[in-house]
Amino acid sequence: MKIALPRHLATLQTGLFGTRANTSITVATLLVLWQVLPPLLRWAVFDATFTGNADACTRESACWAFVAAKLRFMLFAFYPPELQWRPMLVVTLLAAILAASALPRFWGRGLLLAWPVTVLACWLLMQGAFTATPIPSNQWGGLPVTLFVWAGCFAAATPIAVLLALARRSKLGGLRTFAIAYIELMRGTPMVAILYVAMLILPMALPEALSLDKMLRAMVMITLFWAAYIAEVIRAGLQAIPTGQNEAATALGLGYWRMQRLVILPQALRIVIPGMVNLAIGFLLATSLLAVIGIFDLLNAARAAAADPKWLGFYNEAYVVVALVYFVICSGASRYSRWLEKRLAGGQFHS
Protein backbone atom coordinates (compact mmCIF):
# COMPACT_ATOMS: atom_id res chain seq x y z
CA MET A 1 0.00 0.00 0.00
CA LYS A 2 1.44 3.34 -1.07
CA ILE A 3 1.51 5.96 1.69
CA ALA A 4 0.48 9.44 0.58
CA LEU A 5 2.96 12.07 1.69
CA PRO A 6 1.87 15.49 2.93
CA ARG A 7 1.65 18.05 0.15
CA HIS A 8 4.79 19.98 1.08
CA LEU A 9 6.85 16.78 1.41
CA ALA A 10 5.53 15.52 -1.93
CA THR A 11 6.52 18.80 -3.56
CA LEU A 12 9.99 18.57 -2.01
CA GLN A 13 10.39 14.97 -3.16
CA THR A 14 9.37 15.90 -6.71
CA GLY A 15 11.78 18.82 -6.76
CA LEU A 16 14.71 16.75 -5.51
CA PHE A 17 14.11 13.41 -7.20
CA GLY A 18 11.25 13.93 -9.64
CA THR A 19 13.40 13.52 -12.76
CA ARG A 20 16.79 12.03 -13.56
CA ALA A 21 18.26 15.50 -13.94
CA ASN A 22 16.90 16.59 -10.54
CA THR A 23 18.20 13.40 -8.94
CA SER A 24 21.67 13.92 -10.47
CA ILE A 25 21.79 17.53 -9.24
CA THR A 26 20.65 16.48 -5.76
CA VAL A 27 23.27 13.73 -5.51
CA ALA A 28 26.02 16.04 -6.79
CA THR A 29 25.00 18.72 -4.28
CA LEU A 30 25.10 16.21 -1.42
CA LEU A 31 28.58 15.08 -2.46
CA VAL A 32 29.82 18.67 -2.52
CA LEU A 33 28.30 19.33 0.91
CA TRP A 34 29.89 16.15 2.23
CA GLN A 35 33.29 17.48 1.16
CA VAL A 36 32.76 21.09 2.26
CA LEU A 37 30.66 21.02 5.44
CA PRO A 38 32.92 18.96 7.80
CA PRO A 39 36.03 21.17 7.43
CA LEU A 40 33.86 24.28 7.51
CA LEU A 41 32.19 23.21 10.73
CA ARG A 42 35.57 22.36 12.26
CA TRP A 43 36.87 25.81 11.34
CA ALA A 44 33.78 27.76 12.38
CA VAL A 45 32.51 25.80 15.40
CA PHE A 46 34.38 22.82 16.81
CA ASP A 47 37.95 24.20 16.75
CA ALA A 48 37.00 27.89 16.95
CA THR A 49 38.03 30.28 19.72
CA PHE A 50 35.13 32.18 21.26
CA THR A 51 36.79 34.00 24.16
CA GLY A 52 40.18 35.42 25.06
CA ASN A 53 42.65 37.62 23.20
CA ALA A 54 44.60 37.24 19.98
CA ASP A 55 47.17 34.97 21.64
CA ALA A 56 44.45 32.41 22.34
CA CYS A 57 43.54 32.20 18.64
CA THR A 58 45.14 30.09 15.94
CA ARG A 59 45.23 30.62 12.19
CA GLU A 60 43.81 27.15 11.55
CA SER A 61 40.38 27.90 13.07
CA ALA A 62 38.00 30.80 13.45
CA CYS A 63 38.63 33.44 16.08
CA TRP A 64 35.21 34.70 17.12
CA ALA A 65 36.88 36.43 20.07
CA PHE A 66 38.10 38.94 17.47
CA VAL A 67 34.52 39.60 16.38
CA ALA A 68 33.43 40.09 20.00
CA ALA A 69 36.29 42.53 20.59
CA LYS A 70 35.95 44.52 17.35
CA LEU A 71 32.21 44.34 16.63
CA ARG A 72 31.58 47.91 17.76
CA PHE A 73 34.32 49.17 15.47
CA MET A 74 32.98 47.18 12.53
CA LEU A 75 29.53 48.64 13.11
CA PHE A 76 30.44 52.25 13.93
CA ALA A 77 34.12 52.69 12.87
CA PHE A 78 35.72 55.80 14.42
CA TYR A 79 32.53 57.33 15.80
CA PRO A 80 33.15 58.41 19.44
CA PRO A 81 32.18 55.51 21.75
CA GLU A 82 30.29 57.73 24.19
CA LEU A 83 28.05 58.96 21.34
CA GLN A 84 27.46 55.69 19.54
CA TRP A 85 23.82 55.78 20.60
CA ARG A 86 23.42 58.29 17.77
CA PRO A 87 24.38 55.95 14.89
CA MET A 88 22.37 53.20 16.61
CA LEU A 89 19.36 55.51 16.52
CA VAL A 90 20.09 56.26 12.86
CA VAL A 91 19.98 52.55 12.04
CA THR A 92 16.70 52.26 13.96
CA LEU A 93 15.13 55.22 12.12
CA LEU A 94 16.22 53.90 8.72
CA ALA A 95 14.91 50.42 9.53
CA ALA A 96 11.59 51.94 10.61
CA ILE A 97 11.13 54.06 7.48
CA LEU A 98 12.12 51.14 5.24
CA ALA A 99 9.65 48.87 7.04
CA ALA A 100 6.89 51.47 6.67
CA SER A 101 7.73 51.91 2.98
CA ALA A 102 7.47 48.15 2.47
CA LEU A 103 3.83 47.99 3.65
CA PRO A 104 1.19 49.21 1.17
CA ARG A 105 -1.05 50.37 4.05
CA PHE A 106 1.39 53.24 4.72
CA TRP A 107 1.74 54.38 1.12
CA GLY A 108 0.59 57.97 0.84
CA ARG A 109 1.58 61.58 1.27
CA GLY A 110 2.51 61.04 4.90
CA LEU A 111 5.19 58.54 3.91
CA LEU A 112 6.50 60.89 1.21
CA LEU A 113 6.90 63.61 3.83
CA ALA A 114 8.42 61.19 6.35
CA TRP A 115 11.34 60.31 4.05
CA PRO A 116 13.02 63.75 3.86
CA VAL A 117 12.34 64.31 7.56
CA THR A 118 13.97 60.96 8.43
CA VAL A 119 16.98 61.56 6.19
CA LEU A 120 17.50 65.04 7.68
CA ALA A 121 17.16 63.67 11.22
CA CYS A 122 19.74 60.95 10.44
CA TRP A 123 22.14 63.54 9.04
CA LEU A 124 21.80 65.74 12.13
CA LEU A 125 22.26 62.77 14.44
CA MET A 126 25.40 61.59 12.67
CA GLN A 127 26.73 65.15 12.61
CA GLY A 128 26.44 65.38 16.37
CA ALA A 129 23.85 68.16 16.33
CA PHE A 130 23.10 69.76 19.70
CA THR A 131 26.37 68.49 21.17
CA ALA A 132 29.35 70.55 22.27
CA THR A 133 31.61 69.12 19.54
CA PRO A 134 30.26 68.31 16.05
CA ILE A 135 31.29 64.93 14.63
CA PRO A 136 33.00 65.32 11.21
CA SER A 137 32.08 62.83 8.50
CA ASN A 138 35.64 61.46 8.61
CA GLN A 139 34.65 59.75 11.86
CA TRP A 140 31.44 58.26 10.47
CA GLY A 141 31.49 54.68 9.33
CA GLY A 142 30.20 51.15 9.49
CA LEU A 143 26.61 50.01 9.16
CA PRO A 144 24.94 53.44 9.67
CA VAL A 145 26.89 54.93 6.75
CA THR A 146 26.11 51.97 4.48
CA LEU A 147 22.38 52.12 5.25
CA PHE A 148 22.21 55.91 5.19
CA VAL A 149 23.91 56.26 1.81
CA TRP A 150 21.93 53.37 0.35
CA ALA A 151 18.48 54.35 1.60
CA GLY A 152 18.93 58.11 1.25
CA CYS A 153 20.37 58.02 -2.26
CA PHE A 154 17.92 55.42 -3.54
CA ALA A 155 14.96 57.38 -2.14
CA ALA A 156 16.22 60.64 -3.66
CA ALA A 157 17.08 59.02 -7.00
CA THR A 158 13.66 57.41 -7.55
CA PRO A 159 11.61 60.60 -8.21
CA ILE A 160 14.42 61.93 -10.41
CA ALA A 161 14.35 58.63 -12.28
CA VAL A 162 10.59 58.86 -12.84
CA LEU A 163 11.03 62.30 -14.41
CA LEU A 164 13.91 61.05 -16.57
CA ALA A 165 11.87 58.05 -17.74
CA LEU A 166 8.94 60.27 -18.68
CA ALA A 167 11.28 62.76 -20.38
CA ARG A 168 12.87 60.00 -22.45
CA ARG A 169 9.42 59.08 -23.77
CA SER A 170 8.38 62.69 -24.28
CA LYS A 171 7.33 64.04 -27.66
CA LEU A 172 9.42 67.15 -27.03
CA GLY A 173 12.63 66.55 -28.96
CA GLY A 174 14.90 68.71 -26.80
CA LEU A 175 13.69 67.20 -23.54
CA ARG A 176 13.94 63.67 -24.91
CA THR A 177 17.47 64.28 -26.22
CA PHE A 178 18.59 65.67 -22.85
CA ALA A 179 17.17 62.64 -21.00
CA ILE A 180 18.81 60.19 -23.41
CA ALA A 181 22.17 61.96 -23.21
CA TYR A 182 22.06 62.13 -19.40
CA ILE A 183 21.06 58.49 -18.94
CA GLU A 184 23.59 57.12 -21.41
CA LEU A 185 26.40 59.30 -20.04
CA MET A 186 25.78 58.21 -16.45
CA ARG A 187 25.35 54.55 -17.35
CA GLY A 188 28.55 54.63 -19.36
CA THR A 189 30.59 56.01 -16.47
CA PRO A 190 31.97 53.76 -13.68
CA MET A 191 30.76 54.56 -10.19
CA VAL A 192 34.36 54.96 -9.06
CA ALA A 193 34.77 57.81 -11.56
CA ILE A 194 31.56 59.40 -10.24
CA LEU A 195 32.98 59.31 -6.71
CA TYR A 196 36.22 60.90 -7.86
CA VAL A 197 34.18 63.64 -9.54
CA ALA A 198 32.44 64.24 -6.21
CA MET A 199 35.79 64.54 -4.43
CA LEU A 200 37.94 66.39 -6.97
CA ILE A 201 35.86 68.16 -9.61
CA LEU A 202 32.64 69.11 -7.81
CA PRO A 203 34.45 71.30 -5.21
CA MET A 204 36.12 73.26 -8.03
CA ALA A 205 32.77 73.74 -9.81
CA LEU A 206 31.09 75.18 -6.72
CA PRO A 207 31.47 78.84 -5.63
CA GLU A 208 34.21 79.45 -3.08
CA ALA A 209 31.65 80.52 -0.50
CA LEU A 210 29.83 77.19 -0.84
CA SER A 211 31.67 74.27 0.73
CA LEU A 212 29.90 70.90 0.88
CA ASP A 213 30.87 68.08 3.20
CA LYS A 214 32.63 65.12 1.58
CA MET A 215 29.80 62.78 2.49
CA LEU A 216 27.17 65.14 1.11
CA ARG A 217 29.07 65.56 -2.18
CA ALA A 218 29.34 61.80 -2.55
CA MET A 219 25.63 61.31 -1.86
CA VAL A 220 24.64 63.97 -4.40
CA MET A 221 26.69 62.36 -7.16
CA ILE A 222 25.57 58.83 -6.22
CA THR A 223 21.94 59.97 -6.36
CA LEU A 224 22.38 61.40 -9.85
CA PHE A 225 24.25 58.27 -10.92
CA TRP A 226 21.68 55.80 -9.59
CA ALA A 227 18.81 57.82 -11.05
CA ALA A 228 19.96 56.93 -14.58
CA TYR A 229 19.78 53.20 -13.87
CA ILE A 230 16.41 53.40 -12.12
CA ALA A 231 15.06 55.50 -15.00
CA GLU A 232 15.73 52.73 -17.50
CA VAL A 233 13.93 50.19 -15.33
CA ILE A 234 10.92 52.49 -14.97
CA ARG A 235 10.95 53.21 -18.71
CA ALA A 236 10.69 49.47 -19.35
CA GLY A 237 7.58 49.42 -17.17
CA LEU A 238 6.09 52.39 -19.02
CA GLN A 239 6.65 50.69 -22.36
CA ALA A 240 4.84 47.58 -21.11
CA ILE A 241 1.61 49.52 -20.49
CA PRO A 242 -0.84 49.01 -23.39
CA THR A 243 -1.65 52.14 -25.39
CA GLY A 244 -5.31 51.57 -24.56
CA GLN A 245 -4.61 52.76 -21.02
CA ASN A 246 -3.47 56.17 -22.31
CA GLU A 247 -6.42 56.41 -24.67
CA ALA A 248 -8.91 55.50 -21.95
CA ALA A 249 -7.42 58.04 -19.53
CA THR A 250 -7.51 60.73 -22.22
CA ALA A 251 -11.13 59.88 -23.02
CA LEU A 252 -11.99 60.42 -19.35
CA GLY A 253 -10.58 63.93 -19.59
CA LEU A 254 -7.48 63.36 -17.48
CA GLY A 255 -4.55 65.67 -18.12
CA TYR A 256 -1.03 64.39 -18.72
CA TRP A 257 0.20 64.53 -15.12
CA ARG A 258 -3.03 63.18 -13.60
CA MET A 259 -3.00 60.36 -16.14
CA GLN A 260 0.57 59.47 -15.21
CA ARG A 261 -0.07 59.70 -11.48
CA LEU A 262 -3.39 57.85 -11.35
CA VAL A 263 -3.27 55.41 -14.26
CA ILE A 264 0.11 54.82 -15.90
CA LEU A 265 2.76 55.03 -13.18
CA PRO A 266 0.99 52.79 -10.62
CA GLN A 267 0.82 50.00 -13.21
CA ALA A 268 4.34 50.59 -14.51
CA LEU A 269 5.89 50.59 -11.05
CA ARG A 270 4.08 47.36 -10.18
CA ILE A 271 5.54 45.71 -13.27
CA VAL A 272 9.12 46.71 -12.44
CA ILE A 273 9.11 45.62 -8.78
CA PRO A 274 11.60 42.75 -9.43
CA GLY A 275 13.90 45.04 -11.41
CA MET A 276 13.78 47.74 -8.73
CA VAL A 277 14.59 45.26 -5.98
CA ASN A 278 17.43 43.84 -8.05
CA LEU A 279 18.83 47.36 -8.51
CA ALA A 280 18.44 48.10 -4.81
CA ILE A 281 20.42 44.98 -3.91
CA GLY A 282 23.15 45.90 -6.40
CA PHE A 283 23.28 49.46 -5.08
CA LEU A 284 23.64 48.19 -1.51
CA LEU A 285 26.66 46.13 -2.50
CA ALA A 286 28.05 49.07 -4.51
CA THR A 287 28.30 51.21 -1.37
CA SER A 288 31.54 49.35 -0.63
CA LEU A 289 33.13 51.53 -3.34
CA LEU A 290 32.96 54.44 -0.90
CA ALA A 291 36.27 53.12 0.41
CA VAL A 292 38.07 54.65 -2.60
CA ILE A 293 37.31 58.14 -1.30
CA GLY A 294 38.09 57.36 2.34
CA ILE A 295 34.56 56.78 3.65
CA PHE A 296 34.39 53.82 6.01
CA ASP A 297 31.36 51.83 4.99
CA LEU A 298 30.61 48.48 6.65
CA LEU A 299 33.07 46.48 4.52
CA ASN A 300 35.87 49.00 4.87
CA ALA A 301 35.35 49.25 8.64
CA ALA A 302 35.58 45.45 8.92
CA ARG A 303 38.78 45.45 6.88
CA ALA A 304 40.24 48.16 9.11
CA ALA A 305 39.28 46.17 12.24
CA ALA A 306 41.31 43.21 10.99
CA ALA A 307 44.27 45.54 10.40
CA ASP A 308 44.48 46.43 14.10
CA PRO A 309 47.99 45.38 15.28
CA LYS A 310 46.43 43.64 18.32
CA TRP A 311 44.20 41.53 16.06
CA LEU A 312 46.14 41.54 12.84
CA GLY A 313 45.08 39.20 10.09
CA PHE A 314 41.63 37.96 11.10
CA TYR A 315 40.10 39.03 7.78
CA ASN A 316 38.05 35.86 7.27
CA GLU A 317 36.06 36.42 10.44
CA ALA A 318 35.50 40.09 9.59
CA TYR A 319 34.29 39.28 6.09
CA VAL A 320 31.98 36.54 7.42
CA VAL A 321 30.24 39.11 9.65
CA VAL A 322 29.87 41.56 6.77
CA ALA A 323 28.63 38.82 4.46
CA LEU A 324 25.97 37.82 6.99
CA VAL A 325 24.73 41.42 7.29
CA TYR A 326 24.55 41.81 3.50
CA PHE A 327 22.89 38.40 3.14
CA VAL A 328 20.17 39.21 5.70
CA ILE A 329 19.34 42.52 4.00
CA CYS A 330 19.46 41.19 0.43
CA SER A 331 17.58 37.99 1.23
CA GLY A 332 14.90 39.98 3.02
CA ALA A 333 14.58 42.34 0.05
CA SER A 334 14.24 39.41 -2.35
CA ARG A 335 11.52 37.76 -0.26
CA TYR A 336 9.73 41.09 0.09
CA SER A 337 9.77 41.50 -3.69
CA ARG A 338 8.01 38.16 -4.17
CA TRP A 339 5.48 38.97 -1.45
CA LEU A 340 4.67 42.39 -2.93
CA GLU A 341 4.27 40.95 -6.42
CA LYS A 342 1.68 38.49 -5.11
CA ARG A 343 -0.01 41.22 -3.06
CA LEU A 344 -0.43 43.47 -6.09
CA ALA A 345 -1.12 40.70 -8.60
CA GLY A 346 -4.85 41.34 -8.52
CA GLY A 347 -4.61 44.65 -10.35
CA GLN A 348 -3.98 43.26 -13.82
CA PHE A 349 -4.56 45.69 -16.68
CA HIS A 350 -6.22 44.99 -19.99
CA SER A 351 -5.55 46.47 -23.40
Short mmCIF file of N, CA and C in Angstrom, two decimals, residues 32-43 46:
data_model
loop_
_atom_site.label_atom_id
_atom_site.label_comp_id
_atom_site.label_asym_id
_atom_site.label_seq_id
_atom_site.Cartn_x
_atom_site.Cartn_y
_atom_site.Cartn_z
N VAL A 32 29.07 17.44 -2.77
CA VAL A 32 29.82 18.67 -2.52
C VAL A 32 29.71 19.07 -1.05
N LEU A 33 28.49 18.99 -0.50
CA LEU A 33 28.30 19.33 0.91
C LEU A 33 29.08 18.39 1.82
N TRP A 34 29.14 17.12 1.43
CA TRP A 34 29.89 16.15 2.23
C TRP A 34 31.37 16.49 2.28
N GLN A 35 31.88 17.09 1.19
CA GLN A 35 33.29 17.48 1.16
C GLN A 35 33.53 18.82 1.84
N VAL A 36 32.54 19.71 1.80
CA VAL A 36 32.76 21.09 2.26
C VAL A 36 32.35 21.28 3.71
N LEU A 37 31.20 20.73 4.11
CA LEU A 37 30.66 21.02 5.44
C LEU A 37 31.55 20.58 6.60
N PRO A 38 32.10 19.35 6.62
CA PRO A 38 32.92 18.96 7.80
C PRO A 38 34.08 19.89 8.09
N PRO A 39 34.95 20.22 7.10
CA PRO A 39 36.03 21.17 7.43
C PRO A 39 35.53 22.56 7.79
N LEU A 40 34.41 22.97 7.17
CA LEU A 40 33.86 24.28 7.51
C LEU A 40 33.36 24.32 8.94
N LEU A 41 32.68 23.26 9.36
CA LEU A 41 32.19 23.21 10.73
C LEU A 41 33.34 23.13 11.73
N ARG A 42 34.40 22.39 11.36
CA ARG A 42 35.57 22.36 12.26
C ARG A 42 36.17 23.74 12.40
N TRP A 43 36.28 24.47 11.29
CA TRP A 43 36.87 25.81 11.34
C TRP A 43 35.98 26.79 12.10
N PHE A 46 33.77 23.79 15.89
CA PHE A 46 34.38 22.82 16.81
C PHE A 46 35.78 23.24 17.27
#
